[in-house]
Amino acid sequence: MTNKKVKAYVKKKRTPEKKIIEELCSKYNTINVTKTTKFSDLPLSRMTLKGLTENNYVDLTDIQKQSIGLALQGNDILGAAKTGSGKTLAFLIPVLEILYCKQWSRLDGLGALIITPTRELAYQIYETLRKVGQYHEISAGLIIGGKDLKFEKKRMDQCNIVICTPGRLLQHMDENPLFNCLNMQILVLDEADRCLDMGFERTMNSIIENLPPKRQTLLFSATQTKSVKDLARLSLKDPLYVSVHEHSMHTTPESLQQNYIVCSLEDKMAMLWSFIRNHLKQKIIVFFSSCKQVKYIYEAFCRLRPGVSLLALYGTLHQLKRMSIYESFCKKQHAVLFATDIASRGLDFPTVNWVLQMDCPEDVNAYIHRAGRTARFKSGGESLLVLLPSEEIMIEKLKQRKIPINMIKINPSKLQSPHRKLEALLARDVALKETAQRAFIAYVKSVFLMKDKEIFNVHTLDTDAYATSLGLAIPPRIRFLQRIQKKMSADNSIKNEHEETNQISTNSPDNSEQEDSGDSSDTSCIPNTTNRNGGKERIKKKDLASLQFDDSDDDDVLTIKRKNIDIVDIPIIEKDDKIVNKKKRVTKVALAKKILRKNIIPNKKTTFDDEGQELIDSTKTKMSALARQYENEVDSGINIEIAKQILREEDQFDKKRFREKIREKHREEKRKLKAKKMEANDEEEEDASLPDKINDVDNDDVSEDESSEGPDISWLPDPDKIYGKQRNTDEEASSANEFEENESEAESVVHRPSKRKLVTQEEYKRIRKKQKISNVTYLQADEELALQLLQN
Ligand code: ADP
Ligand code: MG
């Protein structure tokens, strides 16, 4: 450091914080956007600058250049810039600086609220804030669903910056007495258009209601909302629209090479498999429209072993798993991530080479965000959109929005179809087959529920061929479609009857004009759909509502696009509330969930004895203390090591029960045998001329003897099979078999057919005579005798 620099540094050190802040704030109004190229050109605190330089953030990106200054001046901002252009820092830096300038402390509570649509994105922003803001004395908290709510609740009042998802935030607002946002200064919505769209509408409205009206609001997205309604909801004050790429040639990054192919539904699997096999040394994200598809393709492809790591990220996964998958994909050099749209917004996975959209995105915005997971911040990348012939119109829509996309053709000879292998897999594995069936239905439903009926037409899908391509030999029944069709045909016939009566009464010669007239007053129709025969159908919104909520065979249809939000316990239903509530059927899944939530153990029956003591059925309950403790503790997942130990312990109880059962059986047999014997003796005495049946039996034919006279032990498992073959009885004592070693007692009672030296009836008689057993005590003696014999 030169002398001059040291002096400046010392001077700065000595200057009171307040003065530094005043100096910084005075420069805000003189920021010249054209002259600022580096972060150091901006009047930023030394802590922020240090955090930035240490993380190699030196030059400003366009959106940062345009918006940071305006935000520092206290404006409400609508920031729009392409994917991967650095919007995160464009709002994080003002947040840090504004709170710093207000000398925000722990006691001031919540100063800034950053809301994002997905948990992973919230986590990513939190990590960036931790890096850039590490030298500030401002605390930050990540408040997302799937994490420990109690822990969050306790810490909430200590957070100055909260990064959250809408559902979890509302939960804190409703339930947490420590949550207080009265002092809040800045509200940021990242991926603002998504936060404000239908999926979060109710949650966001409730959140906004709770926020102080006097605040600064920053909205950022690559597809920024310009909807007056949205802006009115947020009560923005003269917001400045900062759109840095508004006049650029393309809406998507220049370094993004975009392609599409037209592919029949049944070839999609082969296409994907071949693509992965041909790009083993790449990092790829593959988007599907539903969780169930992702789950199936992931599980099936894992079994087929393509030669590259596969990962899957979707909303129904456990949060910890989601996080570990997210982090693992970030770190991997070559991998394929199958994902739903939860991964489509904001996530900044490093060095992704390819983005594949296996199912057509719901609209152009969804396309832009999915494709934007590659070619981020100066790096290159490619994207491939897979369209059905019926969806080709999507290309026109993309081109209208200045998205350059080129058609490429598949070489059919290069396609490797995995469907034979999949078929074999599914034949062996019922669970996988069910996953495939669910994936199939989920896809059809997703197409059915897409809003843009110009692109999506469920009736053009060759569902049978699609099922085959998934490895399903028999296409699953698409019950929801059948139900809808039935309903529509019923409606049509009523309408026709009505029209006929009308026709008769009005005596009209021609009714062809009246095809749609009955519906014209009901404006709540989704656009026309064309059926396979070219006929037009109109599906009423009411039908759609009932479909969305009462279909038990596939419960997440509506949520296909919305599953990735944290509003599990907040009903999303809006205007049609009444209709939906009336029609809502209680599904088994819902019941099960309810029971789980209440911690009730289903089908549990407790029996008590006369004294009121609980009788424990050892066949149904875990006996070992360890198992009971484990059952009480673990709420999800399996700890393999503990499970093994529990199995071992439970095994001891099982063996004991098994031995007791056998002992009882033997006693019973002995009793029967004895009774028979006594009868035979009586008869012998009475009629000495009758041949002795027992004496007729050949001594060698022990097994036959056993089968005819001995106890029926066919129901017992072969102990040799279970415990390993015994060499001979002498060796048995020293056998390493765990069962024998642990339970020497078992030796004497476990019946082993045909291997043992058995006693014939003759011998039995002899011994009985020798022992001169009295008739009164014969039962006891018999038992002892049997045990002795078996020990021999
Ligand atoms: P967006 O939100 O616009 O999609 P991000 O904020 O996620 O983009 O930034 C994309 C990538 O660019 C991130 O990896 C981020 O670290 C990097 N980045 C952002 N701003 C800068 C900068 N000024 N200098 C260098 N890298 C930057
Ligand atoms: Mg972003």
PDB file of C-alpha atoms in Angstrom, residues 142-397:
ATOM      1  CA  LEU A 142     -34.145 -18.446   4.831  1.00  0.00           C
ATOM      2  CA  ILE A 143     -37.798 -19.216   5.404  1.00  0.00           C
ATOM      3  CA  ILE A 144     -38.982 -21.995   3.135  1.00  0.00           C
ATOM      4  CA  GLY A 145     -41.383 -24.900   3.375  1.00  0.00           C
ATOM      5  CA  GLY A 146     -40.086 -28.321   4.303  1.00  0.00           C
ATOM      6  CA  LYS A 147     -37.733 -26.923   6.934  1.00  0.00           C
ATOM      7  CA  ASP A 148     -38.057 -26.928  10.706  1.00  0.00           C
ATOM      8  CA  LEU A 149     -40.896 -24.524  11.388  1.00  0.00           C
ATOM      9  CA  LYS A 150     -40.303 -24.357  15.149  1.00  0.00           C
ATOM     10  CA  PHE A 151     -36.680 -23.426  14.625  1.00  0.00           C
ATOM     11  CA  GLU A 152     -37.648 -20.743  12.118  1.00  0.00           C
ATOM     12  CA  LYS A 153     -40.313 -19.376  14.454  1.00  0.00           C
ATOM     13  CA  LYS A 154     -37.858 -18.801  17.272  1.00  0.00           C
ATOM     14  CA  ARG A 155     -35.372 -16.965  15.079  1.00  0.00           C
ATOM     15  CA  MET A 156     -37.774 -14.985  12.954  1.00  0.00           C
ATOM     16  CA  ASP A 157     -37.616 -11.802  15.042  1.00  0.00           C
ATOM     17  CA  GLN A 158     -33.833 -11.719  14.742  1.00  0.00           C
ATOM     18  CA  CYS A 159     -33.749 -11.589  10.960  1.00  0.00           C
ATOM     19  CA  ASN A 160     -33.198  -8.302   9.179  1.00  0.00           C
ATOM     20  CA  ILE A 161     -33.488  -9.799   5.728  1.00  0.00           C
ATOM     21  CA  VAL A 162     -35.865 -12.674   5.122  1.00  0.00           C
ATOM     22  CA  ILE A 163     -35.732 -14.717   1.940  1.00  0.00           C
ATOM     23  CA  CYS A 164     -38.806 -16.840   1.598  1.00  0.00           C
ATOM     24  CA  THR A 165     -41.401 -18.625  -0.462  1.00  0.00           C
ATOM     25  CA  PRO A 166     -44.959 -17.239  -0.320  1.00  0.00           C
ATOM     26  CA  GLY A 167     -46.650 -20.155   1.461  1.00  0.00           C
ATOM     27  CA  ARG A 168     -44.182 -20.364   4.292  1.00  0.00           C
ATOM     28  CA  LEU A 169     -44.138 -16.611   4.763  1.00  0.00           C
ATOM     29  CA  LEU A 170     -47.904 -16.525   5.120  1.00  0.00           C
ATOM     30  CA  GLN A 171     -47.711 -19.369   7.595  1.00  0.00           C
ATOM     31  CA  HIS A 172     -45.393 -17.279   9.767  1.00  0.00           C
ATOM     32  CA  MET A 173     -47.600 -14.240   9.362  1.00  0.00           C
ATOM     33  CA  ASP A 174     -50.565 -16.288  10.562  1.00  0.00           C
ATOM     34  CA  GLU A 175     -48.995 -18.408  13.262  1.00  0.00           C
ATOM     35  CA  ASN A 176     -45.851 -16.801  14.521  1.00  0.00           C
ATOM     36  CA  PRO A 177     -46.283 -14.123  17.186  1.00  0.00           C
ATOM     37  CA  LEU A 178     -42.640 -13.173  16.744  1.00  0.00           C
ATOM     38  CA  PHE A 179     -43.163 -12.221  13.112  1.00  0.00           C
ATOM     39  CA  ASN A 180     -43.358  -8.492  12.825  1.00  0.00           C
ATOM     40  CA  CYS A 181     -43.030  -6.592   9.594  1.00  0.00           C
ATOM     41  CA  LEU A 182     -44.200  -3.181  10.717  1.00  0.00           C
ATOM     42  CA  ASN A 183     -40.737  -1.756  10.207  1.00  0.00           C
ATOM     43  CA  MET A 184     -40.136  -3.355   6.820  1.00  0.00           C
ATOM     44  CA  GLN A 185     -38.490  -1.042   4.290  1.00  0.00           C
ATOM     45  CA  ILE A 186     -38.049  -3.020   1.083  1.00  0.00           C
ATOM     46  CA  LEU A 187     -40.074  -5.713  -0.591  1.00  0.00           C
ATOM     47  CA  VAL A 188     -38.455  -7.686  -3.420  1.00  0.00           C
ATOM     48  CA  LEU A 189     -40.221 -10.145  -5.670  1.00  0.00           C
ATOM     49  CA  ASP A 190     -37.793 -12.205  -7.694  1.00  0.00           C
ATOM     50  CA  GLU A 191     -39.465 -13.920 -10.666  1.00  0.00           C
ATOM     51  CA  ALA A 192     -42.176 -11.382  -9.966  1.00  0.00           C
ATOM     52  CA  ASP A 193     -44.555 -12.432 -12.729  1.00  0.00           C
ATOM     53  CA  ARG A 194     -44.579 -15.949 -11.335  1.00  0.00           C
ATOM     54  CA  CYS A 195     -45.094 -14.767  -7.766  1.00  0.00           C
ATOM     55  CA  LEU A 196     -48.055 -12.708  -8.901  1.00  0.00           C
ATOM     56  CA  ASP A 197     -49.660 -15.260 -11.220  1.00  0.00           C
ATOM     57  CA  MET A 198     -52.683 -17.440 -10.556  1.00  0.00           C
ATOM     58  CA  GLY A 199     -50.838 -20.088  -8.587  1.00  0.00           C
ATOM     59  CA  PHE A 200     -49.909 -17.715  -5.787  1.00  0.00           C
ATOM     60  CA  GLU A 201     -52.674 -15.201  -6.178  1.00  0.00           C
ATOM     61  CA  ARG A 202     -54.458 -15.728  -2.879  1.00  0.00           C
ATOM     62  CA  THR A 203     -51.331 -16.229  -0.845  1.00  0.00           C
ATOM     63  CA  MET A 204     -49.687 -13.149  -2.271  1.00  0.00           C
ATOM     64  CA  ASN A 205     -52.799 -11.035  -1.721  1.00  0.00           C
ATOM     65  CA  SER A 206     -52.845 -12.045   1.928  1.00  0.00           C
ATOM     66  CA  ILE A 207     -49.148 -11.308   2.291  1.00  0.00           C
ATOM     67  CA  ILE A 208     -49.426  -7.910   0.662  1.00  0.00           C
ATOM     68  CA  GLU A 209     -52.326  -7.031   2.951  1.00  0.00           C
ATOM     69  CA  ASN A 210     -50.085  -7.597   5.957  1.00  0.00           C
ATOM     70  CA  LEU A 211     -47.181  -5.486   4.734  1.00  0.00           C
ATOM     71  CA  PRO A 212     -46.769  -1.820   5.638  1.00  0.00           C
ATOM     72  CA  PRO A 213     -47.947   0.381   2.763  1.00  0.00           C
ATOM     73  CA  LYS A 214     -44.980   2.694   3.107  1.00  0.00           C
ATOM     74  CA  ARG A 215     -42.162   0.714   1.568  1.00  0.00           C
ATOM     75  CA  GLN A 216     -39.969   0.408  -1.488  1.00  0.00           C
ATOM     76  CA  THR A 217     -40.840  -2.390  -3.912  1.00  0.00           C
ATOM     77  CA  LEU A 218     -38.492  -4.027  -6.408  1.00  0.00           C
ATOM     78  CA  LEU A 219     -39.781  -6.533  -8.949  1.00  0.00           C
ATOM     79  CA  PHE A 220     -37.457  -8.570 -11.142  1.00  0.00           C
ATOM     80  CA  SER A 221     -37.994 -11.143 -13.857  1.00  0.00           C
ATOM     81  CA  ALA A 222     -36.884 -12.091 -17.347  1.00  0.00           C
ATOM     82  CA  THR A 223     -40.544 -11.976 -18.309  1.00  0.00           C
ATOM     83  CA  GLN A 224     -41.658  -8.986 -16.319  1.00  0.00           C
ATOM     84  CA  THR A 225     -45.299  -8.355 -15.674  1.00  0.00           C
ATOM     85  CA  LYS A 226     -46.750  -5.185 -17.094  1.00  0.00           C
ATOM     86  CA  SER A 227     -50.198  -6.040 -15.915  1.00  0.00           C
ATOM     87  CA  VAL A 228     -51.810  -2.979 -14.406  1.00  0.00           C
ATOM     88  CA  LYS A 229     -53.773  -5.250 -12.133  1.00  0.00           C
ATOM     89  CA  ASP A 230     -50.594  -6.755 -10.705  1.00  0.00           C
ATOM     90  CA  LEU A 231     -49.030  -3.386 -10.182  1.00  0.00           C
ATOM     91  CA  ALA A 232     -52.166  -2.089  -8.539  1.00  0.00           C
ATOM     92  CA  ARG A 233     -52.129  -5.056  -6.175  1.00  0.00           C
ATOM     93  CA  LEU A 234     -48.692  -4.048  -5.015  1.00  0.00           C
ATOM     94  CA  SER A 235     -49.636  -0.364  -4.796  1.00  0.00           C
ATOM     95  CA  LEU A 236     -46.393   0.728  -6.432  1.00  0.00           C
ATOM     96  CA  LYS A 237     -45.537   4.392  -6.391  1.00  0.00           C
ATOM     97  CA  ASP A 238     -44.563   5.672  -9.847  1.00  0.00           C
ATOM     98  CA  PRO A 239     -42.596   2.555 -10.634  1.00  0.00           C
ATOM     99  CA  LEU A 240     -39.720   2.804 -13.078  1.00  0.00           C
ATOM    100  CA  TYR A 241     -39.687   0.171 -15.769  1.00  0.00           C
ATOM    101  CA  VAL A 242     -36.083  -0.880 -16.309  1.00  0.00           C
ATOM    102  CA  SER A 243     -35.969  -3.200 -19.274  1.00  0.00           C
ATOM    103  CA  VAL A 244     -32.439  -3.434 -20.533  1.00  0.00           C
ATOM    104  CA  HIS A 245     -33.046  -5.862 -23.367  1.00  0.00           C
ATOM    105  CA  GLU A 246     -36.346  -4.447 -24.558  1.00  0.00           C
ATOM    106  CA  HIS A 247     -34.858  -3.304 -27.862  1.00  0.00           C
ATOM    107  CA  SER A 248     -32.384  -6.093 -28.378  1.00  0.00           C
ATOM    108  CA  MET A 249     -32.779  -8.478 -31.315  1.00  0.00           C
ATOM    109  CA  HIS A 250     -33.775 -11.434 -29.206  1.00  0.00           C
ATOM    110  CA  THR A 251     -35.568 -12.091 -25.947  1.00  0.00           C
ATOM    111  CA  THR A 252     -33.235 -14.924 -25.038  1.00  0.00           C
ATOM    112  CA  PRO A 253     -29.451 -14.790 -24.441  1.00  0.00           C
ATOM    113  CA  GLU A 254     -27.402 -14.417 -27.629  1.00  0.00           C
ATOM    114  CA  SER A 255     -25.147 -17.293 -26.616  1.00  0.00           C
ATOM    115  CA  LEU A 256     -28.088 -19.666 -26.446  1.00  0.00           C
ATOM    116  CA  GLN A 257     -28.408 -21.913 -29.479  1.00  0.00           C
ATOM    117  CA  GLN A 258     -32.049 -22.943 -29.775  1.00  0.00           C
ATOM    118  CA  ASN A 259     -33.437 -25.904 -31.692  1.00  0.00           C
ATOM    119  CA  TYR A 260     -36.643 -27.838 -31.966  1.00  0.00           C
ATOM    120  CA  ILE A 261     -37.697 -31.154 -33.361  1.00  0.00           C
ATOM    121  CA  VAL A 262     -41.081 -32.499 -34.265  1.00  0.00           C
ATOM    122  CA  CYS A 263     -41.484 -35.954 -32.891  1.00  0.00           C
ATOM    123  CA  SER A 264     -44.429 -38.282 -32.494  1.00  0.00           C
ATOM    124  CA  LEU A 265     -45.506 -39.064 -28.958  1.00  0.00           C
ATOM    125  CA  GLU A 266     -44.457 -42.691 -29.177  1.00  0.00           C
ATOM    126  CA  ASP A 267     -40.948 -41.759 -30.326  1.00  0.00           C
ATOM    127  CA  LYS A 268     -40.270 -39.366 -27.463  1.00  0.00           C
ATOM    128  CA  MET A 269     -38.806 -41.993 -25.160  1.00  0.00           C
ATOM    129  CA  ALA A 270     -36.531 -43.364 -27.863  1.00  0.00           C
ATOM    130  CA  MET A 271     -35.474 -39.838 -28.725  1.00  0.00           C
ATOM    131  CA  LEU A 272     -34.621 -38.999 -25.115  1.00  0.00           C
ATOM    132  CA  TRP A 273     -32.790 -42.253 -24.521  1.00  0.00           C
ATOM    133  CA  SER A 274     -30.752 -41.838 -27.711  1.00  0.00           C
ATOM    134  CA  PHE A 275     -29.979 -38.219 -26.840  1.00  0.00           C
ATOM    135  CA  ILE A 276     -28.664 -39.140 -23.407  1.00  0.00           C
ATOM    136  CA  ARG A 277     -26.632 -42.041 -24.780  1.00  0.00           C
ATOM    137  CA  ASN A 278     -25.056 -39.674 -27.287  1.00  0.00           C
ATOM    138  CA  HIS A 279     -24.251 -36.931 -24.764  1.00  0.00           C
ATOM    139  CA  LEU A 280     -22.662 -38.791 -21.894  1.00  0.00           C
ATOM    140  CA  LYS A 281     -20.011 -36.155 -21.302  1.00  0.00           C
ATOM    141  CA  GLN A 282     -22.453 -33.268 -20.907  1.00  0.00           C
ATOM    142  CA  LYS A 283     -24.549 -31.608 -18.256  1.00  0.00           C
ATOM    143  CA  ILE A 284     -28.192 -31.723 -19.245  1.00  0.00           C
ATOM    144  CA  ILE A 285     -31.528 -30.647 -17.773  1.00  0.00           C
ATOM    145  CA  VAL A 286     -34.621 -32.407 -19.101  1.00  0.00           C
ATOM    146  CA  PHE A 287     -37.998 -30.821 -18.400  1.00  0.00           C
ATOM    147  CA  PHE A 288     -41.300 -32.698 -18.195  1.00  0.00           C
ATOM    148  CA  SER A 289     -44.723 -31.372 -17.377  1.00  0.00           C
ATOM    149  CA  SER A 290     -45.486 -33.455 -14.291  1.00  0.00           C
ATOM    150  CA  CYS A 291     -43.805 -34.910 -11.216  1.00  0.00           C
ATOM    151  CA  LYS A 292     -45.006 -38.398 -12.043  1.00  0.00           C
ATOM    152  CA  GLN A 293     -43.383 -38.388 -15.448  1.00  0.00           C
ATOM    153  CA  VAL A 294     -40.103 -37.231 -13.939  1.00  0.00           C
ATOM    154  CA  LYS A 295     -40.300 -39.925 -11.293  1.00  0.00           C
ATOM    155  CA  TYR A 296     -40.951 -42.700 -13.788  1.00  0.00           C
ATOM    156  CA  ILE A 297     -38.404 -41.677 -16.409  1.00  0.00           C
ATOM    157  CA  TYR A 298     -35.799 -41.236 -13.711  1.00  0.00           C
ATOM    158  CA  GLU A 299     -36.457 -44.602 -12.085  1.00  0.00           C
ATOM    159  CA  ALA A 300     -36.713 -46.462 -15.369  1.00  0.00           C
ATOM    160  CA  PHE A 301     -33.614 -44.887 -16.912  1.00  0.00           C
ATOM    161  CA  CYS A 302     -31.619 -45.538 -13.739  1.00  0.00           C
ATOM    162  CA  ARG A 303     -32.359 -49.230 -14.182  1.00  0.00           C
ATOM    163  CA  LEU A 304     -31.313 -49.107 -17.826  1.00  0.00           C
ATOM    164  CA  ARG A 305     -27.939 -47.620 -16.838  1.00  0.00           C
ATOM    165  CA  PRO A 306     -27.226 -45.109 -19.591  1.00  0.00           C
ATOM    166  CA  GLY A 307     -23.639 -44.465 -18.443  1.00  0.00           C
ATOM    167  CA  VAL A 308     -24.064 -41.031 -16.873  1.00  0.00           C
ATOM    168  CA  SER A 309     -25.367 -39.943 -13.456  1.00  0.00           C
ATOM    169  CA  LEU A 310     -29.064 -39.301 -13.376  1.00  0.00           C
ATOM    170  CA  LEU A 311     -30.874 -37.046 -10.931  1.00  0.00           C
ATOM    171  CA  ALA A 312     -34.486 -36.001 -10.508  1.00  0.00           C
ATOM    172  CA  LEU A 313     -35.913 -32.832  -9.010  1.00  0.00           C
ATOM    173  CA  TYR A 314     -39.632 -32.378  -8.494  1.00  0.00           C
ATOM    174  CA  GLY A 315     -42.015 -30.898  -5.975  1.00  0.00           C
ATOM    175  CA  THR A 316     -43.246 -34.026  -4.245  1.00  0.00           C
ATOM    176  CA  LEU A 317     -39.782 -34.996  -3.057  1.00  0.00           C
ATOM    177  CA  HIS A 318     -38.799 -34.434   0.559  1.00  0.00           C
ATOM    178  CA  GLN A 319     -37.195 -31.033   1.043  1.00  0.00           C
ATOM    179  CA  LEU A 320     -33.886 -32.395   2.284  1.00  0.00           C
ATOM    180  CA  LYS A 321     -33.693 -34.608  -0.763  1.00  0.00           C
ATOM    181  CA  ARG A 322     -34.527 -31.679  -3.026  1.00  0.00           C
ATOM    182  CA  MET A 323     -31.692 -29.689  -1.510  1.00  0.00           C
ATOM    183  CA  SER A 324     -29.170 -32.473  -1.808  1.00  0.00           C
ATOM    184  CA  ILE A 325     -30.145 -33.098  -5.436  1.00  0.00           C
ATOM    185  CA  TYR A 326     -29.870 -29.401  -6.199  1.00  0.00           C
ATOM    186  CA  GLU A 327     -26.410 -29.217  -4.659  1.00  0.00           C
ATOM    187  CA  SER A 328     -25.244 -32.423  -6.215  1.00  0.00           C
ATOM    188  CA  PHE A 329     -26.288 -31.278  -9.708  1.00  0.00           C
ATOM    189  CA  CYS A 330     -24.502 -27.965  -9.121  1.00  0.00           C
ATOM    190  CA  LYS A 331     -21.276 -29.818  -8.376  1.00  0.00           C
ATOM    191  CA  LYS A 332     -21.440 -32.436 -11.114  1.00  0.00           C
ATOM    192  CA  GLN A 333     -19.581 -32.015 -14.356  1.00  0.00           C
ATOM    193  CA  HIS A 334     -21.575 -34.524 -16.363  1.00  0.00           C
ATOM    194  CA  ALA A 335     -25.084 -35.445 -15.335  1.00  0.00           C
ATOM    195  CA  VAL A 336     -28.678 -35.489 -16.456  1.00  0.00           C
ATOM    196  CA  LEU A 337     -31.276 -33.801 -14.283  1.00  0.00           C
ATOM    197  CA  PHE A 338     -34.914 -34.715 -14.944  1.00  0.00           C
ATOM    198  CA  ALA A 339     -37.072 -31.933 -13.588  1.00  0.00           C
ATOM    199  CA  THR A 340     -40.456 -30.304 -13.504  1.00  0.00           C
ATOM    200  CA  ASP A 341     -40.919 -26.576 -13.768  1.00  0.00           C
ATOM    201  CA  ILE A 342     -39.712 -26.110 -10.186  1.00  0.00           C
ATOM    202  CA  ALA A 343     -36.279 -25.984 -11.758  1.00  0.00           C
ATOM    203  CA  SER A 344     -37.300 -23.697 -14.573  1.00  0.00           C
ATOM    204  CA  ARG A 345     -37.074 -20.334 -12.832  1.00  0.00           C
ATOM    205  CA  GLY A 346     -34.006 -18.548 -11.610  1.00  0.00           C
ATOM    206  CA  LEU A 347     -31.799 -21.510 -10.787  1.00  0.00           C
ATOM    207  CA  ASP A 348     -28.209 -20.914 -11.720  1.00  0.00           C
ATOM    208  CA  PHE A 349     -26.726 -24.367 -12.191  1.00  0.00           C
ATOM    209  CA  PRO A 350     -23.184 -23.860 -13.407  1.00  0.00           C
ATOM    210  CA  THR A 351     -22.061 -25.043 -16.860  1.00  0.00           C
ATOM    211  CA  VAL A 352     -25.235 -26.651 -18.123  1.00  0.00           C
ATOM    212  CA  ASN A 353     -24.665 -27.648 -21.761  1.00  0.00           C
ATOM    213  CA  TRP A 354     -28.160 -28.629 -22.804  1.00  0.00           C
ATOM    214  CA  VAL A 355     -31.746 -27.969 -21.834  1.00  0.00           C
ATOM    215  CA  LEU A 356     -34.285 -30.385 -23.240  1.00  0.00           C
ATOM    216  CA  GLN A 357     -37.973 -29.658 -23.080  1.00  0.00           C
ATOM    217  CA  MET A 358     -39.559 -33.039 -23.584  1.00  0.00           C
ATOM    218  CA  ASP A 359     -43.088 -31.689 -23.171  1.00  0.00           C
ATOM    219  CA  CYS A 360     -44.191 -28.473 -24.779  1.00  0.00           C
ATOM    220  CA  PRO A 361     -44.098 -25.651 -22.180  1.00  0.00           C
ATOM    221  CA  GLU A 362     -47.420 -24.092 -21.235  1.00  0.00           C
ATOM    222  CA  ASP A 363     -46.549 -20.761 -22.825  1.00  0.00           C
ATOM    223  CA  VAL A 364     -43.711 -18.696 -24.258  1.00  0.00           C
ATOM    224  CA  ASN A 365     -42.653 -17.407 -20.844  1.00  0.00           C
ATOM    225  CA  ALA A 366     -42.269 -20.934 -19.533  1.00  0.00           C
ATOM    226  CA  TYR A 367     -40.139 -21.717 -22.594  1.00  0.00           C
ATOM    227  CA  ILE A 368     -37.872 -18.719 -21.967  1.00  0.00           C
ATOM    228  CA  HIS A 369     -37.263 -19.649 -18.344  1.00  0.00           C
ATOM    229  CA  ARG A 370     -36.648 -23.340 -19.014  1.00  0.00           C
ATOM    230  CA  ALA A 371     -34.243 -22.635 -21.872  1.00  0.00           C
ATOM    231  CA  GLY A 372     -32.594 -19.972 -19.723  1.00  0.00           C
ATOM    232  CA  ARG A 373     -31.110 -22.597 -17.402  1.00  0.00           C
ATOM    233  CA  THR A 374     -28.244 -22.763 -19.855  1.00  0.00           C
ATOM    234  CA  ALA A 375     -26.182 -20.042 -21.544  1.00  0.00           C
ATOM    235  CA  ARG A 376     -25.996 -18.006 -18.351  1.00  0.00           C
ATOM    236  CA  PHE A 377     -23.799 -14.997 -17.863  1.00  0.00           C
ATOM    237  CA  LYS A 378     -21.532 -15.046 -20.922  1.00  0.00           C
ATOM    238  CA  SER A 379     -21.368 -18.835 -21.165  1.00  0.00           C
ATOM    239  CA  GLY A 380     -22.841 -20.721 -24.083  1.00  0.00           C
ATOM    240  CA  GLY A 381     -25.467 -23.421 -24.196  1.00  0.00           C
ATOM    241  CA  GLU A 382     -27.998 -25.234 -26.335  1.00  0.00           C
ATOM    242  CA  SER A 383     -31.640 -25.970 -25.964  1.00  0.00           C
ATOM    243  CA  LEU A 384     -33.891 -28.470 -27.651  1.00  0.00           C
ATOM    244  CA  LEU A 385     -37.651 -28.257 -27.688  1.00  0.00           C
ATOM    245  CA  VAL A 386     -39.497 -31.460 -28.499  1.00  0.00           C
ATOM    246  CA  LEU A 387     -42.886 -30.848 -30.088  1.00  0.00           C
ATOM    247  CA  LEU A 388     -45.655 -33.127 -31.236  1.00  0.00           C
ATOM    248  CA  PRO A 389     -46.838 -32.475 -34.792  1.00  0.00           C
ATOM    249  CA  SER A 390     -50.000 -30.947 -33.273  1.00  0.00           C
ATOM    250  CA  GLU A 391     -47.941 -28.525 -31.187  1.00  0.00           C
ATOM    251  CA  GLU A 392     -45.890 -27.017 -33.992  1.00  0.00           C
ATOM    252  CA  ILE A 393     -47.845 -23.794 -33.776  1.00  0.00           C
ATOM    253  CA  MET A 394     -45.786 -23.056 -30.663  1.00  0.00           C
ATOM    254  CA  ILE A 395     -42.890 -22.138 -32.959  1.00  0.00           C
ATOM    255  CA  GLU A 396     -44.857 -19.240 -34.432  1.00  0.00           C
ATOM    256  CA  LYS A 397     -45.582 -17.963 -30.954  1.00  0.00           C
TER     257      LYS A 397
END
